[in-house]
Coordinates of C-alpha atoms in Angstrom, one line a residue:
M1 CA 0.0 0.1 0.2
P2 CA 1.1 3.5 -0.7
L3 CA 2.1 5.7 2.4
V4 CA -0.1 8.8 0.8
L5 CA -3.0 9.3 -0.4
E6 CA -3.8 10.2 -4.1
R7 CA -5.5 13.4 -5.4
S8 CA -7.5 11.2 -8.1
W9 CA -8.9 8.5 -5.4
V10 CA -11.3 11.6 -4.2
G11 CA -14.7 10.2 -4.5
R12 CA -13.7 6.8 -4.5
R13 CA -13.8 3.7 -2.0
V14 CA -10.4 4.0 0.0
S15 CA -8.7 2.3 3.1
V16 CA -6.5 4.0 4.8
R17 CA -4.4 3.0 8.1
R18 CA -3.7 5.5 10.4
A19 CA -1.8 5.6 13.5
V20 CA -3.3 6.2 17.2
P21 CA -1.6 7.1 20.3
A22 CA -0.2 4.6 22.1
A23 CA 0.3 4.6 26.0
R24 CA 4.0 4.9 27.4
G25 CA 6.0 1.1 26.5
E26 CA 3.2 -0.4 24.5
R27 CA 3.4 -0.9 20.5
A28 CA 2.3 1.4 18.4
A29 CA -1.4 0.8 17.6
F30 CA -3.2 1.2 14.2
S31 CA -6.5 1.7 13.2
D32 CA -8.6 1.7 9.8
V33 CA -10.7 3.9 8.3
V34 CA -13.3 2.9 5.2
G35 CA -15.4 4.8 3.1
D36 CA -15.7 7.3 0.4
L37 CA -12.6 9.6 0.2
V38 CA -14.7 12.8 0.0
A39 CA -11.9 15.8 1.0
L40 CA -8.2 16.0 0.6
D41 CA -5.5 18.8 1.3
T42 CA -1.9 19.1 2.1
E43 CA -2.9 18.2 6.0
R44 CA -6.0 15.7 5.9
A45 CA -8.4 14.2 4.2
I46 CA -12.2 13.5 5.2
V47 CA -13.5 10.1 4.8
D48 CA -17.3 9.3 4.5
T49 CA -17.5 6.2 6.5
R50 CA -20.6 4.3 7.0
T51 CA -21.3 5.9 10.7
G52 CA -20.1 9.2 9.2
P53 CA -17.3 11.5 8.1
V54 CA -13.9 10.9 9.7
E55 CA -11.2 13.3 9.4
V56 CA -7.9 12.1 9.2
A57 CA -4.5 14.0 9.6
L58 CA -2.2 12.7 6.7
A59 CA 0.7 12.9 9.3
T60 CA -1.1 9.7 10.6
V61 CA -1.2 7.8 7.6
A62 CA 0.7 4.6 7.7
A63 CA -0.5 3.3 4.8
A64 CA -3.7 4.3 2.3
K65 CA -5.5 2.3 -1.1
A66 CA -8.0 3.0 -3.5
A67 CA -10.5 -0.4 -2.6
P68 CA -11.1 -1.8 -6.2
P69 CA -14.9 -2.8 -7.0
S70 CA -15.6 -6.3 -6.1
T71 CA -17.2 -9.1 -8.5
R72 CA -20.5 -7.8 -6.4
D73 CA -19.9 -4.0 -6.5
E74 CA -19.8 -4.5 -10.3
L75 CA -23.0 -6.5 -11.0
G76 CA -24.9 -4.7 -8.5
L77 CA -24.2 -1.6 -10.4
E78 CA -24.9 -3.2 -13.4
A79 CA -28.3 -4.0 -12.3
V80 CA -29.0 -0.3 -11.2
V81 CA -27.7 0.7 -14.9
A82 CA -29.9 -1.7 -16.4
Q83 CA -33.1 0.1 -15.1
G84 CA -32.2 3.0 -16.8
W85 CA -33.2 1.6 -20.3
R86 CA -36.5 -0.5 -19.6
P87 CA -36.5 -2.7 -23.2
A88 CA -40.2 -3.5 -24.6
E89 CA -39.2 -7.2 -24.2
S90 CA -37.3 -8.9 -21.4
G91 CA -37.0 -12.3 -20.1
R92 CA -35.3 -14.6 -17.8
L93 CA -33.1 -17.4 -18.0
G94 CA -31.9 -18.0 -14.5
G95 CA -29.4 -15.5 -13.5
W96 CA -29.2 -13.8 -17.2
L97 CA -31.7 -11.2 -18.2
L98 CA -33.2 -10.9 -22.2
R99 CA -33.8 -7.5 -23.7
A100 CA -35.1 -6.7 -26.7
N101 CA -35.9 -3.1 -28.1
G102 CA -36.3 -3.8 -32.2
G103 CA -32.3 -3.6 -31.4
F104 CA -32.1 0.3 -30.9
T105 CA -29.3 0.3 -28.2
G106 CA -27.1 -2.4 -27.2
R107 CA -27.9 -2.3 -23.4
A108 CA -31.7 -3.0 -24.4
N109 CA -31.1 -5.5 -27.2
S110 CA -28.5 -8.2 -25.1
V111 CA -28.5 -10.8 -22.5
L112 CA -26.8 -9.2 -18.8
P113 CA -25.4 -12.5 -17.2
L114 CA -25.8 -11.1 -13.5
A115 CA -26.1 -14.2 -12.1
A116 CA -25.9 -18.5 -13.4
P117 CA -28.2 -19.5 -15.8
G118 CA -28.9 -22.5 -14.2
V119 CA -28.7 -25.1 -17.3
P120 CA -25.3 -25.8 -19.0
L121 CA -23.6 -23.5 -21.0
D122 CA -23.9 -24.5 -24.4
T123 CA -28.1 -25.2 -23.8
A124 CA -28.4 -21.9 -22.6
L125 CA -26.8 -20.2 -25.5
E126 CA -29.2 -22.5 -27.5
D127 CA -32.0 -21.0 -25.8
V128 CA -30.9 -17.6 -26.2
G129 CA -30.1 -17.9 -29.6
Q130 CA -33.7 -18.9 -30.2
W131 CA -35.2 -15.9 -28.1
Y132 CA -33.6 -13.5 -30.2
A133 CA -34.1 -15.5 -33.5
E134 CA -38.1 -14.9 -33.0
R135 CA -37.2 -11.0 -32.3
G136 CA -35.0 -11.0 -35.4
L137 CA -32.2 -9.8 -33.2
P138 CA -28.9 -11.2 -33.4
A139 CA -27.7 -12.6 -29.9
R140 CA -25.9 -10.4 -28.1
F141 CA -24.4 -10.3 -24.8
Q142 CA -23.1 -7.4 -22.6
V143 CA -20.3 -9.0 -20.7
P144 CA -18.8 -7.0 -17.4
V145 CA -15.5 -8.1 -18.3
E146 CA -13.8 -9.0 -14.8
A147 CA -17.1 -10.1 -13.1
R148 CA -17.8 -12.3 -16.1
R149 CA -14.4 -13.1 -17.2
L150 CA -15.0 -17.0 -17.8
L151 CA -18.6 -16.1 -19.4
D152 CA -16.4 -13.8 -21.5
A153 CA -13.8 -16.7 -22.2
A154 CA -15.8 -19.2 -23.4
L155 CA -17.9 -16.7 -25.7
G156 CA -14.9 -15.9 -27.6
E157 CA -13.5 -19.7 -27.7
R158 CA -16.8 -20.3 -29.5
G159 CA -16.6 -17.6 -31.8
W160 CA -18.3 -14.4 -30.5
A161 CA -17.2 -11.5 -31.8
P162 CA -16.2 -8.8 -29.1
S163 CA -17.0 -5.2 -29.2
V164 CA -14.7 -2.1 -28.4
D165 CA -14.8 -2.4 -24.7
V166 CA -17.0 0.3 -22.8
H167 CA -16.0 1.9 -19.8
V168 CA -19.0 2.3 -16.7
M169 CA -17.8 5.9 -14.9
C170 CA -18.9 7.0 -11.6
A171 CA -18.9 10.2 -9.4
R172 CA -20.7 11.4 -6.1
L173 CA -23.0 14.2 -7.2
D174 CA -22.0 16.2 -3.6
L175 CA -18.0 15.9 -5.1
L176 CA -19.2 17.2 -9.1
P177 CA -19.0 21.1 -9.3
G178 CA -21.4 23.7 -11.8
E179 CA -24.9 25.1 -10.8
A180 CA -27.2 24.2 -13.3
P181 CA -27.0 27.0 -15.4
A182 CA -30.2 28.7 -17.0
S183 CA -29.3 27.5 -21.0
V184 CA -30.4 24.4 -20.0
Q185 CA -33.8 22.8 -19.3
V186 CA -34.3 19.7 -17.8
D187 CA -38.2 18.3 -18.4
V188 CA -39.8 15.3 -18.1
T189 CA -40.9 14.8 -21.9
P190 CA -38.3 15.5 -24.4
D191 CA -39.9 18.0 -27.7
D192 CA -39.1 17.2 -31.3
E193 CA -36.1 19.3 -31.4
W194 CA -34.7 17.5 -28.2
F195 CA -35.2 13.8 -30.5
A196 CA -33.6 15.8 -33.7
R197 CA -30.6 16.0 -32.0
Y198 CA -30.5 13.2 -30.6
R199 CA -28.0 10.4 -32.7
D200 CA -28.8 12.9 -35.7
G201 CA -32.2 12.4 -35.3
M202 CA -32.1 8.9 -35.2
G203 CA -34.2 8.9 -31.9
A204 CA -36.9 9.7 -33.3
S205 CA -38.1 6.3 -34.6
A206 CA -40.8 4.9 -32.5
D207 CA -38.6 1.7 -31.3
A208 CA -36.7 4.8 -29.8
R209 CA -38.8 7.3 -28.3
A210 CA -40.4 4.4 -26.4
L211 CA -37.2 3.3 -24.8
L212 CA -36.3 6.7 -23.8
L213 CA -39.8 7.6 -22.6
R214 CA -40.4 3.8 -20.6
H215 CA -39.1 5.0 -17.1
D216 CA -40.8 6.6 -14.1
R217 CA -38.3 9.3 -12.9
V218 CA -36.4 10.6 -16.1
G219 CA -35.4 13.9 -16.7
F220 CA -34.3 15.6 -20.6
A221 CA -32.3 18.2 -20.8
A222 CA -31.7 20.8 -23.7
L223 CA -29.7 23.5 -23.8
R224 CA -31.2 26.0 -26.4
E225 CA -29.6 29.3 -27.9
G226 CA -31.5 31.4 -30.4
G227 CA -34.6 28.7 -30.3
E228 CA -32.1 26.6 -31.4
V229 CA -31.2 23.1 -29.3
L230 CA -27.0 22.7 -29.4
A231 CA -26.9 20.1 -26.8
V232 CA -29.2 17.1 -25.3
G233 CA -29.0 14.8 -22.1
R234 CA -30.6 12.3 -20.7
G235 CA -30.7 11.4 -16.8
T236 CA -32.5 8.4 -15.0
V237 CA -33.0 7.6 -11.1
D238 CA -32.4 4.2 -9.8
D239 CA -32.1 3.3 -6.1
G240 CA -30.4 6.9 -5.3
W241 CA -28.3 6.5 -8.9
L242 CA -28.0 9.3 -11.5
G243 CA -27.5 7.5 -15.1
V244 CA -26.2 10.2 -17.7
T245 CA -27.1 9.0 -21.2
A246 CA -27.9 10.2 -24.4
V247 CA -25.2 13.2 -24.1
E248 CA -25.4 14.8 -27.6
V249 CA -23.8 18.4 -29.0
R250 CA -24.3 19.6 -32.4
P251 CA -21.0 19.3 -34.0
D252 CA -20.5 22.4 -35.0
T253 CA -20.8 24.3 -31.6
R254 CA -18.0 21.6 -29.9
R255 CA -15.5 22.7 -27.5
R256 CA -17.9 25.5 -26.2
G257 CA -18.7 23.7 -22.5
H258 CA -21.9 22.8 -24.1
A259 CA -21.6 19.1 -22.9
R260 CA -20.6 20.2 -19.2
A261 CA -23.7 22.3 -18.7
V262 CA -25.9 19.5 -19.9
M263 CA -23.9 17.6 -17.3
A264 CA -24.8 19.9 -14.7
A265 CA -28.1 20.3 -14.8
L266 CA -28.7 16.7 -15.0
W267 CA -26.6 16.6 -11.8
R268 CA -28.7 18.8 -10.0
W269 CA -32.4 17.7 -11.3
G270 CA -31.1 14.2 -10.3
E271 CA -30.4 15.4 -6.9
R272 CA -33.9 17.0 -6.8
Q273 CA -34.9 13.5 -7.4
G274 CA -32.9 12.0 -4.4
A275 CA -29.7 10.2 -6.4
V276 CA -26.4 10.6 -4.2
R277 CA -24.4 9.0 -6.7
T278 CA -24.0 9.0 -10.5
H279 CA -23.1 6.9 -13.7
L280 CA -22.5 6.9 -17.3
Q281 CA -20.8 4.8 -20.1
V282 CA -18.5 5.8 -22.5
S283 CA -16.7 3.5 -25.4
T284 CA -12.8 3.3 -24.5
D285 CA -11.6 4.4 -28.0
N286 CA -13.5 8.0 -27.3
A287 CA -10.8 9.4 -26.2
P288 CA -12.1 12.8 -25.4
A289 CA -15.4 12.3 -23.9
V290 CA -13.4 10.0 -21.3
S291 CA -11.1 12.6 -20.7
L292 CA -14.2 15.0 -20.5
Y293 CA -15.6 12.9 -17.9
R294 CA -12.1 12.3 -15.7
D295 CA -11.5 16.1 -16.1
L296 CA -15.5 16.6 -14.4
G297 CA -14.4 13.8 -11.5
Y298 CA -16.1 10.4 -13.0
W299 CA -13.2 7.8 -12.4
V300 CA -13.6 4.2 -14.1
H301 CA -15.7 1.9 -11.9
H302 CA -15.2 -1.3 -14.8
D303 CA -15.5 -2.3 -18.2
Y304 CA -18.0 -4.3 -20.2
R305 CA -17.7 -6.0 -23.9
Y306 CA -20.6 -6.9 -26.1
R307 CA -20.1 -10.5 -27.2
T308 CA -22.0 -11.5 -30.8
A309 CA -22.9 -14.7 -31.8
A310 CA -21.3 -15.1 -35.4
R311 CA -23.9 -15.5 -38.3
A312 CA -25.4 -18.9 -39.1

């Protein structure tokens, strides 16, 4: 374990071992503080533990580390994220969640393996193939890379083609800066201009509209200038998490802070809906977006990739 806390850990779960005063003649004593690192300066750190905030003097720190998410953490967050995209059809095969929505978005048209399927793998894959074939869709898995590494390897051995990996990034809302700008409005129902901006109008299809609207706590952010929608975003709140999706900026107006403004508006909206943390997903090959989200205060919780069955 390193001897110091790192600024990049702010917002993440940490374990800090600190020295505590010992009586004369007794061996040095230590205690551990575990929780979210919420503040750090040159003299102290504040760790938000299950029993409340604990101030730790840096001079007493003997060792510290960022606690990586466990398999349970990864799958638990994936279950939360799945609630943000509610497909037209879903099914269960043991612990596998099967989702279909006319082909619009990978998440809404793939299997999420949260637990074992309850049958031999090849039998389960046959059932998956049939389920998606009946809906005119390719059989596809969304595989959390670390939590389901054995399944990922097994699919690879069977010829299921991988996609580019996707980061699932997280942050605490109380650590994210910025007020909701006046130029951004968050509405329960988006207008036609919002749909026209999202994916260059792809969000206007019946399947897309239904998927985007199918949620009981959803907000649609739009940044307007001169009556035109220049940037949009979507937020959903589930189990105390704000999911940020569908962030789009008109290409000729990028690098003007529009994405940051939309994000800030969704953060503050999410807090009003009771969210305390936020997640988003971004392809690992989208370097500008990854850099933006890191700069805003997000960190990589885990990765997933899609695996698609080879055509027969």
